[in-house]
mmCIF file of C-alpha atoms in Angstrom:
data_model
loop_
_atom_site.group_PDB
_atom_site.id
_atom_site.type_symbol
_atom_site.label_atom_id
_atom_site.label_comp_id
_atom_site.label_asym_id
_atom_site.label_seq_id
_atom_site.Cartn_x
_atom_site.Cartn_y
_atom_site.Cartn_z
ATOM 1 C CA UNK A 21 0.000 0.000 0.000
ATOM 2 C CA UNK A 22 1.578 3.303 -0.766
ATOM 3 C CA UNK A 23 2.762 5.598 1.980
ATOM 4 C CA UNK A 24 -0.370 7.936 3.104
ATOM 5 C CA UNK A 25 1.706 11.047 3.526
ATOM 6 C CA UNK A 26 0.735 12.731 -0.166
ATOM 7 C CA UNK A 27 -2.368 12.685 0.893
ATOM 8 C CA UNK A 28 -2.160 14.247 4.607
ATOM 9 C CA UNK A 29 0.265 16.858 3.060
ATOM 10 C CA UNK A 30 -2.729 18.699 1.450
ATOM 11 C CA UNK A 31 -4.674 18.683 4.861
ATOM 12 C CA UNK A 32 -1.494 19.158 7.377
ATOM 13 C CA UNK A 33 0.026 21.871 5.294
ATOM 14 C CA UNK A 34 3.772 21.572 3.743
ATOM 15 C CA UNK A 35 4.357 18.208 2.318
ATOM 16 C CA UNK A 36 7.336 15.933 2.911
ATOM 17 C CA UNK A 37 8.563 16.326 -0.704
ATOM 18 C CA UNK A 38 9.811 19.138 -3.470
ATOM 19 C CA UNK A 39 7.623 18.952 -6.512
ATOM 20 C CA UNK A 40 8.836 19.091 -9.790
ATOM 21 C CA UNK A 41 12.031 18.212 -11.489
ATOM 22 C CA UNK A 42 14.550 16.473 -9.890
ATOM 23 C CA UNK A 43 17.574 18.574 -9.641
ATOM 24 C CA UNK A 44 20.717 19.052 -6.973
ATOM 25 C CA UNK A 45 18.401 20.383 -4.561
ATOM 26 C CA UNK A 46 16.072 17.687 -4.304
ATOM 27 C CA UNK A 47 14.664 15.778 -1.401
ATOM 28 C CA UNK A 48 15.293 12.067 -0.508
ATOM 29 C CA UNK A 49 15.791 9.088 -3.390
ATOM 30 C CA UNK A 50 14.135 8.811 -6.728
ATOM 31 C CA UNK A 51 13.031 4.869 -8.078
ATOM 32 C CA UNK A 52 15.018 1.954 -6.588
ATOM 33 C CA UNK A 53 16.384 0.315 -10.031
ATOM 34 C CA UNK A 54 17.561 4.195 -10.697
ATOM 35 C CA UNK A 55 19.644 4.753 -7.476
ATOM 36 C CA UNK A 56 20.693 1.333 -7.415
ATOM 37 C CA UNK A 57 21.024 0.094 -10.870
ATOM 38 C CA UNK A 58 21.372 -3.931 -10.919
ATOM 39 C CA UNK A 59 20.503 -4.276 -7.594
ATOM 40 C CA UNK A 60 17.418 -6.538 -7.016
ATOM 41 C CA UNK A 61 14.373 -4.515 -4.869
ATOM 42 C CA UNK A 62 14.553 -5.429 -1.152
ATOM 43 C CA UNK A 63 12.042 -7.881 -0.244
ATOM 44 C CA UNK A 64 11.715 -6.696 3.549
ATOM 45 C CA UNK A 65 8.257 -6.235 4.612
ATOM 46 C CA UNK A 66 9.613 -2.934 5.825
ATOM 47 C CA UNK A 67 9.756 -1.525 2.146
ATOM 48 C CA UNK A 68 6.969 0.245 0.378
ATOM 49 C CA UNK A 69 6.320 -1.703 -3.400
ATOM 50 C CA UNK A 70 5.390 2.076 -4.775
ATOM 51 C CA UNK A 71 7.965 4.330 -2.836
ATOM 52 C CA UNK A 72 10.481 1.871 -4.466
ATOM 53 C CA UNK A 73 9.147 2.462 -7.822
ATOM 54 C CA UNK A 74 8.574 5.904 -7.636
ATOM 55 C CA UNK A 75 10.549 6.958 -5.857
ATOM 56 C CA UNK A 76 11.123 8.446 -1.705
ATOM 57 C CA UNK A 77 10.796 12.523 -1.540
ATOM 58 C CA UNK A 78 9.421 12.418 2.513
ATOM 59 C CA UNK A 79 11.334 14.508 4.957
ATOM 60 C CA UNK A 80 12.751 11.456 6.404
ATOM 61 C CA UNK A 81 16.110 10.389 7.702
ATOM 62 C CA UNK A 82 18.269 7.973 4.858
ATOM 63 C CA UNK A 83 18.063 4.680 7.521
ATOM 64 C CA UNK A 84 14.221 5.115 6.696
ATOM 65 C CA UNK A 85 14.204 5.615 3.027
ATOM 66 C CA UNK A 86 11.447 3.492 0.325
ATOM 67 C CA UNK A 87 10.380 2.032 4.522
ATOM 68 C CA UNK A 88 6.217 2.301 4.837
ATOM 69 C CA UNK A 89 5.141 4.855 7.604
ATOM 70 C CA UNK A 90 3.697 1.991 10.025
ATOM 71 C CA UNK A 91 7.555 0.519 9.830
ATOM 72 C CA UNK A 92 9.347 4.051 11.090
ATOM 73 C CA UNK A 93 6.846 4.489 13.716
ATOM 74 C CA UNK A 94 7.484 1.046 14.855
ATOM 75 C CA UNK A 95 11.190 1.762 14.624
ATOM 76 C CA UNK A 96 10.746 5.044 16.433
ATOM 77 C CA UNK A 97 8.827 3.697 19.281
ATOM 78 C CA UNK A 98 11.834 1.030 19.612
ATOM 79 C CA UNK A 99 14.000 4.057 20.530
ATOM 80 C CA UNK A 100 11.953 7.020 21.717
ATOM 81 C CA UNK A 101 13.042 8.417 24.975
ATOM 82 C CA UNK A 102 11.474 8.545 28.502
ATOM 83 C CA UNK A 103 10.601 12.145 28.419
ATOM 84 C CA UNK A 104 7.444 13.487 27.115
ATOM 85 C CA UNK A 105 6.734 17.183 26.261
ATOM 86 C CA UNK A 106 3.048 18.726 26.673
ATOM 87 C CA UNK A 107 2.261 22.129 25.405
ATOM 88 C CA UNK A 108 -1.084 24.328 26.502
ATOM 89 C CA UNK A 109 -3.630 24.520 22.854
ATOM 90 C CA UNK A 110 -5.810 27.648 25.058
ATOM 91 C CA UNK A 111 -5.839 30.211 21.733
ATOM 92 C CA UNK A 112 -4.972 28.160 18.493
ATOM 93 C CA UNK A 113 -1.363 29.079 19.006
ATOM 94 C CA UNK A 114 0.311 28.107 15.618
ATOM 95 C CA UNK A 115 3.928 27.128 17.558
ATOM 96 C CA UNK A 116 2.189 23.656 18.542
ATOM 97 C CA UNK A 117 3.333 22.442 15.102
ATOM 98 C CA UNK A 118 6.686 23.581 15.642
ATOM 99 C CA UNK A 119 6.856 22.071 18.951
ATOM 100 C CA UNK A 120 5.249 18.574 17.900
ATOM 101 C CA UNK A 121 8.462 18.809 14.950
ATOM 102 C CA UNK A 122 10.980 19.140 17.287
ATOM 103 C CA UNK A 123 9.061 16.532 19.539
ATOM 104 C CA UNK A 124 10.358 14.618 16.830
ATOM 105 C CA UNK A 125 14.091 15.220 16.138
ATOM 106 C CA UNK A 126 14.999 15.027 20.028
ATOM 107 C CA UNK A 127 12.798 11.331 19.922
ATOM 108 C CA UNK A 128 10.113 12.277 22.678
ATOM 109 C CA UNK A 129 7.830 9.357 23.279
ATOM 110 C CA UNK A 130 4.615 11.599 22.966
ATOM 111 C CA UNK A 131 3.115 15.151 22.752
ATOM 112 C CA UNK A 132 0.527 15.966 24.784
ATOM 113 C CA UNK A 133 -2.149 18.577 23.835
ATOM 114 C CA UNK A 134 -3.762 20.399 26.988
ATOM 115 C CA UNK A 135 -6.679 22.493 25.796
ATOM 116 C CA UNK A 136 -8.796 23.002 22.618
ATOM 117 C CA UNK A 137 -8.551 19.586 20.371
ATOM 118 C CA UNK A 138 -7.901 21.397 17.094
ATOM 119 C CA UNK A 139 -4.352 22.446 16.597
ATOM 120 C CA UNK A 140 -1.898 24.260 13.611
ATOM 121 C CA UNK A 141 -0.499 21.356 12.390
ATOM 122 C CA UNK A 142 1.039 23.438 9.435
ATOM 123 C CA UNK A 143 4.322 24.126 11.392
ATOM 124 C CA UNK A 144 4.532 20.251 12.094
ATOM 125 C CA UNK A 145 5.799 19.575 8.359
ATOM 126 C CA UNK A 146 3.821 16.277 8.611
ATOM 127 C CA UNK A 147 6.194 14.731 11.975
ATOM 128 C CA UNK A 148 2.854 14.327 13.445
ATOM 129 C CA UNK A 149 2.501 11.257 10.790
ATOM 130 C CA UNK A 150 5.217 9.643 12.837
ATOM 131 C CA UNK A 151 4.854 11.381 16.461
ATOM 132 C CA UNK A 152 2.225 10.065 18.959
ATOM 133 C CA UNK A 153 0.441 13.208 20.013
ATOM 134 C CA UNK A 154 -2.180 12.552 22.937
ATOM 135 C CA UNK A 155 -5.135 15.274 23.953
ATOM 136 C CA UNK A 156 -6.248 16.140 27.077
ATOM 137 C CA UNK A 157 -9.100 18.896 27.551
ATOM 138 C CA UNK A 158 -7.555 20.658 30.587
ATOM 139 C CA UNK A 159 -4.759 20.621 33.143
ATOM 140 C CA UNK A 160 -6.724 18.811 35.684
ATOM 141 C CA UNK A 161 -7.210 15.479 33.376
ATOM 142 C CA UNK A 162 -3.320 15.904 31.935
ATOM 143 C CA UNK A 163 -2.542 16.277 35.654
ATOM 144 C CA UNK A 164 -4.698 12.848 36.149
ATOM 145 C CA UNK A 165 -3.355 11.051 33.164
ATOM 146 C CA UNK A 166 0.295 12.347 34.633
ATOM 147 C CA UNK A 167 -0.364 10.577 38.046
ATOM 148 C CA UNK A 168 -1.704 7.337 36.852
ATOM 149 C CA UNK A 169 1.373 7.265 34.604
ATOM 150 C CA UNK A 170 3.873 8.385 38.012
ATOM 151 C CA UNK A 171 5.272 10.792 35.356
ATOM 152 C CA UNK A 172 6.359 14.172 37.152
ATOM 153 C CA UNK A 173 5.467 17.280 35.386
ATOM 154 C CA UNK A 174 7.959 20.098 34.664
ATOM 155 C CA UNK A 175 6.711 23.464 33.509
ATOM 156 C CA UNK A 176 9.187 25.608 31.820
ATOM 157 C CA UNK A 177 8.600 29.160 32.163
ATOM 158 C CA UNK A 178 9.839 32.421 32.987
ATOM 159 C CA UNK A 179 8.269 32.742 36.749
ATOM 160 C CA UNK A 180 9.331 33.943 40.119
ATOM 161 C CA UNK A 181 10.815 31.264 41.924
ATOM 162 C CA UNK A 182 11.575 28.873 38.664
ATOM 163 C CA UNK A 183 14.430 27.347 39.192
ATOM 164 C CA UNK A 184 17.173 28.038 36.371
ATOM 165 C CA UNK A 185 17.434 25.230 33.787
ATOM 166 C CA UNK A 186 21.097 26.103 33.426
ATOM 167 C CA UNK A 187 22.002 24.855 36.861
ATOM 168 C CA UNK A 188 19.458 22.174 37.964
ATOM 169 C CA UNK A 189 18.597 18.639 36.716
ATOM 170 C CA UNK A 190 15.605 17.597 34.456
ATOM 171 C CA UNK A 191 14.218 14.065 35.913
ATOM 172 C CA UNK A 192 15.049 11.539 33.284
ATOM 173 C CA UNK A 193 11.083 10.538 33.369
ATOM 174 C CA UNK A 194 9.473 13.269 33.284
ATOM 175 C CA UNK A 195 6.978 15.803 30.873
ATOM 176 C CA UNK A 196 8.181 19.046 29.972
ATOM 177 C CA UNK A 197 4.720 21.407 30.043
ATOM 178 C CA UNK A 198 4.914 24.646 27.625
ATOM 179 C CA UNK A 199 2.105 27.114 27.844
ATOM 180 C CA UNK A 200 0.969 29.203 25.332
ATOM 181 C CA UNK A 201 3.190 32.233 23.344
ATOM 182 C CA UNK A 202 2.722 35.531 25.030
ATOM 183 C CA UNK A 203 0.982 34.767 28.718
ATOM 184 C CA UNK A 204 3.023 31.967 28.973
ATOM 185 C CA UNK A 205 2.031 28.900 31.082
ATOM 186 C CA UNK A 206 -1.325 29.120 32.688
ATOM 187 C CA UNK A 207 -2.246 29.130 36.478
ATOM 188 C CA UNK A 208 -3.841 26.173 36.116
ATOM 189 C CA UNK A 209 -0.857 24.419 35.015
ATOM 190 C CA UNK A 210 1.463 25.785 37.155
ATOM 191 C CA UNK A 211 -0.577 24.308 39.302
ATOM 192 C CA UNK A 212 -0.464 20.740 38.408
ATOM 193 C CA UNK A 213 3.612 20.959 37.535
ATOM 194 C CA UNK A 214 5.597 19.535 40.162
ATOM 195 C CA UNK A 215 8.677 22.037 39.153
ATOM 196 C CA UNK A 216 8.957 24.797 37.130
ATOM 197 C CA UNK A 217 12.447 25.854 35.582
ATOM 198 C CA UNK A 218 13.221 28.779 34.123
ATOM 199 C CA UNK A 219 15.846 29.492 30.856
ATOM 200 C CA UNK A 220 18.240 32.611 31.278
ATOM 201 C CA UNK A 221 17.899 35.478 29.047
ATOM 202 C CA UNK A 222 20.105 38.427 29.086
ATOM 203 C CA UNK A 223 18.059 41.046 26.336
ATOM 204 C CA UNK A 224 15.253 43.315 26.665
ATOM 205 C CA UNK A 225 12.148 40.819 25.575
ATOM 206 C CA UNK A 226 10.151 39.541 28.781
ATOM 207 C CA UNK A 227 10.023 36.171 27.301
ATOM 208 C CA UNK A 228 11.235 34.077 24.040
ATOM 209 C CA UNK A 229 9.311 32.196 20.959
ATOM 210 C CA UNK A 230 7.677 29.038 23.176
ATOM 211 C CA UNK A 231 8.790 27.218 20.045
ATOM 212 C CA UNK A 232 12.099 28.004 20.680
ATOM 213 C CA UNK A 233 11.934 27.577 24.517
ATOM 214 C CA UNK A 234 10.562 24.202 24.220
ATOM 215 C CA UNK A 235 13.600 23.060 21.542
ATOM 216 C CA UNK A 236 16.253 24.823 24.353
ATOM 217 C CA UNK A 237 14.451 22.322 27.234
ATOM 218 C CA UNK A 238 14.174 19.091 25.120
ATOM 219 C CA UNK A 239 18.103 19.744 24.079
ATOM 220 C CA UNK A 240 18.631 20.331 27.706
ATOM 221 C CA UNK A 241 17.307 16.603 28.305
ATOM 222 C CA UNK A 242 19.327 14.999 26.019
ATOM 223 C CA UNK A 243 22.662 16.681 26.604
ATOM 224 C CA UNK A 244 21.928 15.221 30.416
ATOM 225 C CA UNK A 245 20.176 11.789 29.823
ATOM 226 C CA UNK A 246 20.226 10.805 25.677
ATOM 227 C CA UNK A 247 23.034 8.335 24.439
ATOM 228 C CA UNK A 248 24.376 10.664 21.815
ATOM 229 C CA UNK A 249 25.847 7.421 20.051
ATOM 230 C CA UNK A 250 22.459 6.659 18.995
ATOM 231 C CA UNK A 251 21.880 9.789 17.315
ATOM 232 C CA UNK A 252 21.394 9.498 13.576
#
């Protein structure tokens, strides 16, 4: 069965490919028997018939090129990491995508949604086809879901009393809550959050991009817990 990304790109925004002629610029591999002349097609139930004949433009590492989408996310979820990252969905704030795509590169093992269901996927450049991304309607059941799961929660935001992210230790088990851009996490969350750390900033702005903030914590995890040897 062919690879149901073309079809979500239309609906999630960006697809995983660059239409048109192939050129130096171009994404991924084009047809097996053209990459790898006179080598027979792989018959691992990993590989995709039609990606191999037509060709693998997704925005995918090489390990997972011509492989179906059900065989990465198995893959993935054979090497995802303990932490889990949760972001507050209050206004529509179009960073979730951005946040769910870097979900992705650092290998969280989900994204939680805390608020409205709908979210701007468009900033996601389709990761969410390989990220599991889990709602909850407010920070009471996320809380709930949190303490069934003995999974502490660690806000990250700019308040009085945070402690500095520089100089303390994230729990290797843990979720990293994000609020929204602008007002930053909610009281209701700060509520539920075990810990809240803080990252340093030295300019004039009261706060930074919470896309940004949340790719500064989830680095933060892995320079202290990931095995960097694993890294692609």
């Amino acid at each position: 069965m062919t690879d149901p990304d073309a079809a979500a790109g239309a609906e999630a925004g960006p697809t995983e490919w660059i239409t048109g002629v192939a050129g130096p610029h171009t994404v991924g591999l084009g047809p097996w028997e053209q990459e790898h002349p006179g080598v027979p097609l792989p018959v691992d139930p990993r590989y995709d018939p039609d990606l191999l004949a037509q060709g693998d433009r997704r925005n995918v590492v090489d390990a997972y090129r011509y492989w179906t989408r059900e065989a990465i996310v198995a893959d993935l979820d054979s090497r995802r990491h303990p932490f889990e990252v949760a972001i507050e969905n209050l206004g529509h704030d179009a960073n979730i995508g951005t946040v769910v795509r870097t979900a992705n590169a650092f290998g969280a093992r989900t994204v939680h949604i805390v608020g409205r269901r709908r979210w701007n996927r468009r900033g996601a450049m389709v990761t969410d086809r390989y990220q599991h991304v889990q709602h909850h309607p407010d920070a009471e059941s996320f809380a709930a879901w949190c303490a069934e799961h003995d999974l502490p929660i660690v806000a990250v935001d700019n308040q009085p009393g945070s402690v500095p992210l520089e100089r303390g230790s994230l729990p290797r088990r843990c979720v990293l809550l994000f609020g929204q851009e602008g007002p930053g996490v909610s009281g209701d969350a700060r509520r539920v959050a075990g810990t809240t750390v803080s990252i340093a900033q030295f300019g004039s702005t009261r706060s930074i991009n919470v896309g940004v903030a949340a790719g500064i914590a989830m680095h933060a995890w892995v320079r202290e817990h990931a095995d960097l040897d694993a890294a692609w």
